[in-house]
């Protein structure tokens, strides 16, 4: 998913996120061979995530880039202590 981070109701950053993705990036950054196994759309948001993974040494060979639907977004709203509350948006294709 892509995290869009808000502070004082203003967008501050957009970053690829999720626990497994973050773990893969940590391994890729220290030079270990790692592949991300997941699914997200082949849309512009998905391309941002692909680029981030590749730039950090993570293979995307096993990512399913679905053609219908959109990549999941998480809006993270930070309070004055930088604690986040989240709203999620997803539009996955129907399974047959």
Short mmCIF file of the N, C-alpha and C atoms (twelve columns), coordinates in Angstrom:
data_MODEL
# 
_entry.id   MODEL 
# 
loop_
_atom_site.group_PDB 
_atom_site.id 
_atom_site.type_symbol 
_atom_site.label_atom_id 
_atom_site.label_alt_id 
_atom_site.label_comp_id 
_atom_site.label_asym_id 
_atom_site.label_seq_id 
_atom_site.Cartn_x 
_atom_site.Cartn_y 
_atom_site.Cartn_z 
_atom_site.pdbx_PDB_model_num 
ATOM 1   N N  . UNK A 1  0.839   -1.176  0.000   1 
ATOM 2   C CA . UNK A 1  0.000   0.000   0.000   1 
ATOM 3   C C  . UNK A 1  0.880   1.235   0.000   1 
ATOM 4   N N  . UNK A 2  0.285   2.354   -0.319  1 
ATOM 5   C CA . UNK A 2  0.980   3.624   -0.262  1 
ATOM 6   C C  . UNK A 2  0.404   4.411   0.899   1 
ATOM 7   N N  . UNK A 3  1.291   4.838   1.808   1 
ATOM 8   C CA . UNK A 3  0.889   5.670   2.937   1 
ATOM 9   C C  . UNK A 3  1.015   7.131   2.536   1 
ATOM 10  N N  . UNK A 4  -0.051  7.879   2.687   1 
ATOM 11  C CA . UNK A 4  -0.016  9.327   2.489   1 
ATOM 12  C C  . UNK A 4  -0.138  9.940   3.882   1 
ATOM 13  N N  . UNK A 5  0.886   10.682  4.277   1 
ATOM 14  C CA . UNK A 5  1.005   11.178  5.647   1 
ATOM 15  C C  . UNK A 5  0.580   12.646  5.700   1 
ATOM 16  N N  . UNK A 6  -0.348  12.932  6.624   1 
ATOM 17  C CA . UNK A 6  -0.856  14.286  6.822   1 
ATOM 18  C C  . UNK A 6  -0.446  14.811  8.188   1 
ATOM 19  N N  . UNK A 7  -0.063  16.060  8.236   1 
ATOM 20  C CA . UNK A 7  0.203   16.769  9.494   1 
ATOM 21  C C  . UNK A 7  -0.511  18.106  9.386   1 
ATOM 22  N N  . UNK A 8  -1.291  18.478  10.398  1 
ATOM 23  C CA . UNK A 8  -2.088  19.706  10.361  1 
ATOM 24  C C  . UNK A 8  -2.975  19.748  9.110   1 
ATOM 25  N N  . UNK A 9  -3.525  18.602  8.763   1 
ATOM 26  C CA . UNK A 9  -4.425  18.439  7.618   1 
ATOM 27  C C  . UNK A 9  -3.790  18.769  6.273   1 
ATOM 28  N N  . UNK A 10 -2.478  18.732  6.200   1 
ATOM 29  C CA . UNK A 10 -1.754  18.970  4.954   1 
ATOM 30  C C  . UNK A 10 -0.911  17.742  4.624   1 
ATOM 31  N N  . UNK A 11 -0.934  17.269  3.374   1 
ATOM 32  C CA . UNK A 11 -0.089  16.114  3.027   1 
ATOM 33  C C  . UNK A 11 1.389   16.476  3.160   1 
ATOM 34  N N  . UNK A 12 2.148   15.586  3.780   1 
ATOM 35  C CA . UNK A 12 3.570   15.798  4.019   1 
ATOM 36  C C  . UNK A 12 4.448   14.873  3.185   1 
ATOM 37  N N  . UNK A 13 3.970   13.658  2.953   1 
ATOM 38  C CA . UNK A 13 4.775   12.668  2.233   1 
ATOM 39  C C  . UNK A 13 3.876   11.526  1.777   1 
ATOM 40  N N  . UNK A 14 4.371   10.801  0.786   1 
ATOM 41  C CA . UNK A 14 3.733   9.567   0.331   1 
ATOM 42  C C  . UNK A 14 4.832   8.515   0.266   1 
ATOM 43  N N  . UNK A 15 4.621   7.391   0.965   1 
ATOM 44  C CA . UNK A 15 5.656   6.367   1.056   1 
ATOM 45  C C  . UNK A 15 5.043   4.978   0.960   1 
ATOM 46  N N  . UNK A 16 5.750   4.099   0.275   1 
ATOM 47  C CA . UNK A 16 5.337   2.695   0.263   1 
ATOM 48  C C  . UNK A 16 5.417   2.181   1.696   1 
ATOM 49  N N  . UNK A 17 4.455   1.355   2.088   1 
ATOM 50  C CA . UNK A 17 4.444   0.902   3.471   1 
ATOM 51  C C  . UNK A 17 3.823   -0.465  3.651   1 
ATOM 52  N N  . UNK A 18 3.718   -0.836  4.897   1 
ATOM 53  C CA . UNK A 18 3.224   -2.138  5.304   1 
ATOM 54  C C  . UNK A 18 4.344   -2.910  5.981   1 
ATOM 55  N N  . UNK A 19 4.000   -3.721  6.956   1 
ATOM 56  C CA . UNK A 19 5.002   -4.421  7.767   1 
ATOM 57  C C  . UNK A 19 5.909   -5.324  6.931   1 
ATOM 58  N N  . UNK A 20 5.333   -6.125  6.051   1 
ATOM 59  C CA . UNK A 20 6.151   -7.041  5.251   1 
ATOM 60  C C  . UNK A 20 7.032   -6.281  4.272   1 
ATOM 61  N N  . UNK A 21 6.485   -5.244  3.651   1 
ATOM 62  C CA . UNK A 21 7.278   -4.435  2.731   1 
ATOM 63  C C  . UNK A 21 8.452   -3.810  3.477   1 
ATOM 64  N N  . UNK A 22 8.200   -3.245  4.657   1 
ATOM 65  C CA . UNK A 22 9.270   -2.626  5.435   1 
ATOM 66  C C  . UNK A 22 10.347  -3.636  5.815   1 
ATOM 67  N N  . UNK A 23 9.948   -4.850  6.155   1 
ATOM 68  C CA . UNK A 23 10.928  -5.900  6.490   1 
ATOM 69  C C  . UNK A 23 11.771  -6.258  5.272   1 
ATOM 70  N N  . UNK A 24 11.134  -6.399  4.126   1 
ATOM 71  C CA . UNK A 24 11.870  -6.705  2.891   1 
ATOM 72  C C  . UNK A 24 12.862  -5.601  2.550   1 
ATOM 73  N N  . UNK A 25 12.456  -4.358  2.706   1 
ATOM 74  C CA . UNK A 25 13.338  -3.232  2.411   1 
ATOM 75  C C  . UNK A 25 14.546  -3.246  3.340   1 
ATOM 76  N N  . UNK A 26 14.340  -3.540  4.614   1 
ATOM 77  C CA . UNK A 26 15.472  -3.616  5.551   1 
ATOM 78  C C  . UNK A 26 16.473  -4.675  5.108   1 
ATOM 79  N N  . UNK A 27 15.976  -5.831  4.683   1 
ATOM 80  C CA . UNK A 27 16.862  -6.903  4.216   1 
ATOM 81  C C  . UNK A 27 17.558  -6.518  2.913   1 
ATOM 82  N N  . UNK A 28 16.823  -5.898  2.002   1 
ATOM 83  C CA . UNK A 28 17.406  -5.466  0.739   1 
ATOM 84  C C  . UNK A 28 18.491  -4.427  0.935   1 
ATOM 85  N N  . UNK A 29 18.301  -3.537  1.886   1 
ATOM 86  C CA . UNK A 29 19.279  -2.475  2.139   1 
ATOM 87  C C  . UNK A 29 20.600  -3.001  2.689   1 
ATOM 88  N N  . UNK A 30 20.569  -4.157  3.355   1 
ATOM 89  C CA . UNK A 30 21.834  -4.721  3.844   1 
ATOM 90  C C  . UNK A 30 22.421  -5.734  2.859   1 
ATOM 91  N N  . UNK A 31 21.801  -5.811  1.675   1 
ATOM 92  C CA . UNK A 31 22.378  -6.601  0.597   1 
ATOM 93  C C  . UNK A 31 21.959  -8.049  0.525   1 
ATOM 94  N N  . UNK A 32 20.969  -8.455  1.310   1 
ATOM 95  C CA . UNK A 32 20.491  -9.837  1.229   1 
ATOM 96  C C  . UNK A 32 19.536  -9.986  0.044   1 
ATOM 97  N N  . UNK A 33 19.545  -11.160 -0.592  1 
ATOM 98  C CA . UNK A 33 18.606  -11.373 -1.701  1 
ATOM 99  C C  . UNK A 33 17.191  -11.554 -1.141  1 
ATOM 100 N N  . UNK A 34 16.295  -10.694 -1.547  1 
ATOM 101 C CA . UNK A 34 14.932  -10.742 -1.020  1 
ATOM 102 C C  . UNK A 34 13.955  -10.366 -2.120  1 
ATOM 103 N N  . UNK A 35 12.799  -11.020 -2.100  1 
ATOM 104 C CA . UNK A 35 11.715  -10.744 -3.040  1 
ATOM 105 C C  . UNK A 35 10.462  -10.429 -2.251  1 
ATOM 106 N N  . UNK A 36 9.698   -9.461  -2.727  1 
ATOM 107 C CA . UNK A 36 8.421   -9.115  -2.130  1 
ATOM 108 C C  . UNK A 36 7.351   -9.937  -2.829  1 
ATOM 109 N N  . UNK A 37 6.548   -10.660 -2.051  1 
ATOM 110 C CA . UNK A 37 5.457   -11.471 -2.595  1 
ATOM 111 C C  . UNK A 37 4.153   -10.824 -2.149  1 
ATOM 112 N N  . UNK A 38 3.438   -10.255 -3.111  1 
ATOM 113 C CA . UNK A 38 2.218   -9.531  -2.781  1 
ATOM 114 C C  . UNK A 38 1.420   -9.288  -4.055  1 
ATOM 115 N N  . UNK A 39 0.398   -8.467  -3.944  1 
ATOM 116 C CA . UNK A 39 -0.372  -8.056  -5.111  1 
ATOM 117 C C  . UNK A 39 -0.795  -6.614  -4.928  1 
ATOM 118 N N  . UNK A 40 -0.740  -5.885  -6.012  1 
ATOM 119 C CA . UNK A 40 -1.277  -4.539  -6.100  1 
ATOM 120 C C  . UNK A 40 -1.425  -4.217  -7.574  1 
ATOM 121 N N  . UNK A 41 -2.092  -3.121  -7.856  1 
ATOM 122 C CA . UNK A 41 -2.414  -2.794  -9.247  1 
ATOM 123 C C  . UNK A 41 -1.177  -2.360  -10.025 1 
ATOM 124 N N  . UNK A 42 -1.311  -2.420  -11.338 1 
ATOM 125 C CA . UNK A 42 -0.274  -1.907  -12.221 1 
ATOM 126 C C  . UNK A 42 -0.501  -0.426  -12.508 1 
ATOM 127 N N  . UNK A 43 -1.160  0.279   -11.591 1 
ATOM 128 C CA . UNK A 43 -1.459  1.700   -11.761 1 
ATOM 129 C C  . UNK A 43 -0.253  2.551   -11.369 1 
ATOM 130 N N  . UNK A 44 -0.411  3.866   -11.400 1 
ATOM 131 C CA . UNK A 44 0.705   4.749   -11.055 1 
ATOM 132 C C  . UNK A 44 1.186   4.543   -9.623  1 
ATOM 133 N N  . UNK A 45 0.257   4.297   -8.706  1 
ATOM 134 C CA . UNK A 45 0.646   4.047   -7.311  1 
ATOM 135 C C  . UNK A 45 1.458   2.762   -7.224  1 
ATOM 136 N N  . UNK A 46 1.032   1.730   -7.932  1 
ATOM 137 C CA . UNK A 46 1.788   0.479   -7.963  1 
ATOM 138 C C  . UNK A 46 3.191   0.680   -8.525  1 
ATOM 139 N N  . UNK A 47 3.311   1.533   -9.525  1 
ATOM 140 C CA . UNK A 47 4.630   1.821   -10.109 1 
ATOM 141 C C  . UNK A 47 5.529   2.545   -9.113  1 
ATOM 142 N N  . UNK A 48 4.954   3.414   -8.280  1 
ATOM 143 C CA . UNK A 48 5.735   4.072   -7.227  1 
ATOM 144 C C  . UNK A 48 6.280   3.030   -6.258  1 
ATOM 145 N N  . UNK A 49 5.440   2.082   -5.881  1 
ATOM 146 C CA . UNK A 49 5.858   1.028   -4.952  1 
ATOM 147 C C  . UNK A 49 6.936   0.162   -5.585  1 
ATOM 148 N N  . UNK A 50 6.732   -0.241  -6.856  1 
ATOM 149 C CA . UNK A 50 7.754   -1.030  -7.562  1 
ATOM 150 C C  . UNK A 50 9.097   -0.315  -7.572  1 
ATOM 151 N N  . UNK A 51 9.101   0.960   -7.919  1 
ATOM 152 C CA . UNK A 51 10.347  1.732   -7.986  1 
ATOM 153 C C  . UNK A 51 11.029  1.796   -6.629  1 
ATOM 154 N N  . UNK A 52 10.246  2.014   -5.580  1 
ATOM 155 C CA . UNK A 52 10.802  2.070   -4.231  1 
ATOM 156 C C  . UNK A 52 11.454  0.740   -3.856  1 
ATOM 157 N N  . UNK A 53 10.756  -0.361  -4.141  1 
ATOM 158 C CA . UNK A 53 11.307  -1.675  -3.818  1 
ATOM 159 C C  . UNK A 53 12.602  -1.938  -4.584  1 
ATOM 160 N N  . UNK A 54 12.576  -1.713  -5.868  1 
ATOM 161 C CA . UNK A 54 13.756  -1.968  -6.702  1 
ATOM 162 C C  . UNK A 54 14.920  -1.090  -6.262  1 
ATOM 163 N N  . UNK A 55 14.651  0.186   -5.973  1 
ATOM 164 C CA . UNK A 55 15.704  1.103   -5.518  1 
ATOM 165 C C  . UNK A 55 16.327  0.661   -4.201  1 
ATOM 166 N N  . UNK A 56 15.604  -0.160  -3.441  1 
ATOM 167 C CA . UNK A 56 16.095  -0.628  -2.145  1 
ATOM 168 C C  . UNK A 56 16.503  -2.102  -2.154  1 
ATOM 169 N N  . UNK A 57 16.763  -2.626  -3.342  1 
ATOM 170 C CA . UNK A 57 17.303  -3.972  -3.459  1 
ATOM 171 C C  . UNK A 57 16.310  -5.100  -3.280  1 
ATOM 172 N N  . UNK A 58 15.025  -4.816  -3.462  1 
ATOM 173 C CA . UNK A 58 13.986  -5.830  -3.285  1 
ATOM 174 C C  . UNK A 58 13.430  -6.214  -4.656  1 
ATOM 175 N N  . UNK A 59 13.424  -7.513  -4.949  1 
ATOM 176 C CA . UNK A 59 12.877  -8.008  -6.204  1 
ATOM 177 C C  . UNK A 59 11.364  -7.978  -6.214  1 
ATOM 178 N N  . UNK A 60 10.799  -7.708  -7.384  1 
ATOM 179 C CA . UNK A 60 9.333   -7.651  -7.529  1 
ATOM 180 C C  . UNK A 60 8.811   -8.725  -8.486  1 
ATOM 181 N N  . UNK A 61 9.640   -9.720  -8.765  1 
ATOM 182 C CA . UNK A 61 9.254   -10.788 -9.694  1 
ATOM 183 C C  . UNK A 61 7.953   -11.464 -9.283  1 
ATOM 184 N N  . UNK A 62 7.707   -11.599 -7.988  1 
ATOM 185 C CA . UNK A 62 6.546   -12.345 -7.498  1 
ATOM 186 C C  . UNK A 62 5.382   -11.450 -7.074  1 
ATOM 187 N N  . UNK A 63 5.389   -10.202 -7.522  1 
ATOM 188 C CA . UNK A 63 4.254   -9.315  -7.274  1 
ATOM 189 C C  . UNK A 63 3.249   -9.503  -8.404  1 
ATOM 190 N N  . UNK A 64 1.990   -9.723  -8.045  1 
ATOM 191 C CA . UNK A 64 0.916   -9.795  -9.032  1 
ATOM 192 C C  . UNK A 64 0.384   -8.385  -9.232  1 
ATOM 193 N N  . UNK A 65 0.593   -7.857  -10.431 1 
ATOM 194 C CA . UNK A 65 0.094   -6.515  -10.768 1 
ATOM 195 C C  . UNK A 65 -1.262  -6.666  -11.460 1 
ATOM 196 N N  . UNK A 66 -2.343  -6.603  -10.681 1 
ATOM 197 C CA . UNK A 66 -3.653  -6.784  -11.299 1 
ATOM 198 C C  . UNK A 66 -4.022  -5.569  -12.145 1 
ATOM 199 N N  . UNK A 67 -4.848  -5.820  -13.166 1 
ATOM 200 C CA . UNK A 67 -5.188  -4.780  -14.146 1 
ATOM 201 C C  . UNK A 67 -6.471  -4.037  -13.801 1 
ATOM 202 N N  . UNK A 68 -7.363  -4.684  -13.092 1 
ATOM 203 C CA . UNK A 68 -8.599  -4.025  -12.664 1 
ATOM 204 C C  . UNK A 68 -8.456  -3.677  -11.190 1 
ATOM 205 N N  . UNK A 69 -9.057  -2.577  -10.790 1 
ATOM 206 C CA . UNK A 69 -8.928  -2.138  -9.408  1 
ATOM 207 C C  . UNK A 69 -7.749  -1.189  -9.254  1 
ATOM 208 N N  . UNK A 70 -7.500  -0.805  -8.013  1 
ATOM 209 C CA . UNK A 70 -6.448  0.163   -7.725  1 
ATOM 210 C C  . UNK A 70 -5.637  -0.296  -6.518  1 
ATOM 211 N N  . UNK A 71 -4.409  0.183   -6.437  1 
ATOM 212 C CA . UNK A 71 -3.540  -0.117  -5.307  1 
ATOM 213 C C  . UNK A 71 -4.109  0.526   -4.036  1 
ATOM 214 N N  . UNK A 72 -4.000  -0.200  -2.934  1 
ATOM 215 C CA . UNK A 72 -4.517  0.257   -1.645  1 
ATOM 216 C C  . UNK A 72 -3.773  1.500   -1.166  1 
ATOM 217 N N  . UNK A 73 -4.540  2.451   -0.614  1 
ATOM 218 C CA . UNK A 73 -3.977  3.665   -0.027  1 
ATOM 219 C C  . UNK A 73 -4.308  3.703   1.454   1 
ATOM 220 N N  . UNK A 74 -3.378  4.208   2.240   1 
ATOM 221 C CA . UNK A 74 -3.611  4.460   3.657   1 
ATOM 222 C C  . UNK A 74 -3.340  5.935   3.915   1 
ATOM 223 N N  . UNK A 75 -4.325  6.630   4.437   1 
ATOM 224 C CA . UNK A 75 -4.122  8.014   4.842   1 
ATOM 225 C C  . UNK A 75 -3.804  8.006   6.330   1 
ATOM 226 N N  . UNK A 76 -2.644  8.549   6.672   1 
ATOM 227 C CA . UNK A 76 -2.200  8.595   8.068   1 
ATOM 228 C C  . UNK A 76 -2.256  10.040  8.541   1 
ATOM 229 N N  . UNK A 77 -3.106  10.306  9.522   1 
ATOM 230 C CA . UNK A 77 -3.265  11.650  10.061  1 
ATOM 231 C C  . UNK A 77 -2.524  11.730  11.390  1 
ATOM 232 N N  . UNK A 78 -1.472  12.544  11.435  1 
ATOM 233 C CA . UNK A 78 -0.647  12.670  12.630  1 
ATOM 234 C C  . UNK A 78 -1.212  13.737  13.561  1 
ATOM 235 N N  . UNK A 79 -1.226  13.423  14.855  1 
ATOM 236 C CA . UNK A 79 -1.647  14.432  15.829  1 
ATOM 237 C C  . UNK A 79 -0.412  15.203  16.317  1 
ATOM 238 N N  . UNK A 80 -0.593  16.021  17.329  1 
ATOM 239 C CA . UNK A 80 0.511   16.848  17.815  1 
ATOM 240 C C  . UNK A 80 1.678   16.035  18.383  1 
ATOM 241 N N  . UNK A 81 1.441   14.783  18.769  1 
ATOM 242 C CA . UNK A 81 2.518   13.900  19.253  1 
ATOM 243 C C  . UNK A 81 3.036   12.973  18.157  1 
ATOM 244 N N  . UNK A 82 2.578   13.197  16.934  1 
ATOM 245 C CA . UNK A 82 2.934   12.369  15.769  1 
ATOM 246 C C  . UNK A 82 2.398   10.944  15.862  1 
ATOM 247 N N  . UNK A 83 1.359   10.738  16.649  1 
ATOM 248 C CA . UNK A 83 0.641   9.462   16.648  1 
ATOM 249 C C  . UNK A 83 -0.320  9.491   15.461  1 
ATOM 250 N N  . UNK A 84 -0.414  8.377   14.766  1 
ATOM 251 C CA . UNK A 84 -1.220  8.342   13.542  1 
ATOM 252 C C  . UNK A 84 -2.563  7.660   13.761  1 
ATOM 253 N N  . UNK A 85 -3.579  8.214   13.111  1 
ATOM 254 C CA . UNK A 85 -4.843  7.503   12.940  1 
ATOM 255 C C  . UNK A 85 -4.998  7.299   11.435  1 
ATOM 256 N N  . UNK A 86 -5.523  6.141   11.045  1 
ATOM 257 C CA . UNK A 86 -5.505  5.727   9.642   1 
ATOM 258 C C  . UNK A 86 -6.897  5.613   9.052   1 
ATOM 259 N N  . UNK A 87 -6.981  5.930   7.769   1 
ATOM 260 C CA . UNK A 87 -8.147  5.642   6.946   1 
ATOM 261 C C  . UNK A 87 -7.631  4.910   5.714   1 
ATOM 262 N N  . UNK A 88 -8.273  3.788   5.374   1 
ATOM 263 C CA . UNK A 88 -7.809  2.960   4.261   1 
ATOM 264 C C  . UNK A 88 -8.787  3.036   3.097   1 
ATOM 265 N N  . UNK A 89 -8.227  3.037   1.890   1 
ATOM 266 C CA . UNK A 89 -9.010  3.004   0.663   1 
ATOM 267 C C  . UNK A 89 -8.490  1.863   -0.203  1 
ATOM 268 N N  . UNK A 90 -9.410  1.015   -0.634  1 
ATOM 269 C CA . UNK A 90 -8.996  -0.071  -1.510  1 
ATOM 270 C C  . UNK A 90 -10.086 -0.362  -2.532  1 
ATOM 271 N N  . UNK A 91 -9.620  -0.756  -3.707  1 
ATOM 272 C CA . UNK A 91 -10.515 -1.100  -4.808  1 
ATOM 273 C C  . UNK A 91 -9.886  -2.287  -5.524  1 
ATOM 274 N N  . UNK A 92 -10.043 -3.475  -4.927  1 
ATOM 275 C CA . UNK A 92 -9.469  -4.679  -5.498  1 
ATOM 276 C C  . UNK A 92 -10.415 -5.285  -6.532  1 
ATOM 277 N N  . UNK A 93 -9.863  -5.989  -7.511  1 
ATOM 278 C CA . UNK A 93 -10.731 -6.649  -8.485  1 
ATOM 279 C C  . UNK A 93 -11.515 -7.793  -7.826  1 
ATOM 280 N N  . UNK A 94 -12.662 -8.087  -8.401  1 
ATOM 281 C CA . UNK A 94 -13.464 -9.211  -7.886  1 
ATOM 282 C C  . UNK A 94 -12.780 -10.521 -8.241  1 
ATOM 283 N N  . UNK A 95 -12.860 -11.461 -7.316  1 
ATOM 284 C CA . UNK A 95 -12.307 -12.804 -7.537  1 
ATOM 285 C C  . UNK A 95 -13.366 -13.676 -8.160  1 
ATOM 286 N N  . UNK A 96 -12.982 -14.486 -9.115  1 
ATOM 287 C CA . UNK A 96 -13.958 -15.323 -9.801  1 
ATOM 288 C C  . UNK A 96 -13.974 -16.697 -9.432  1 
# 
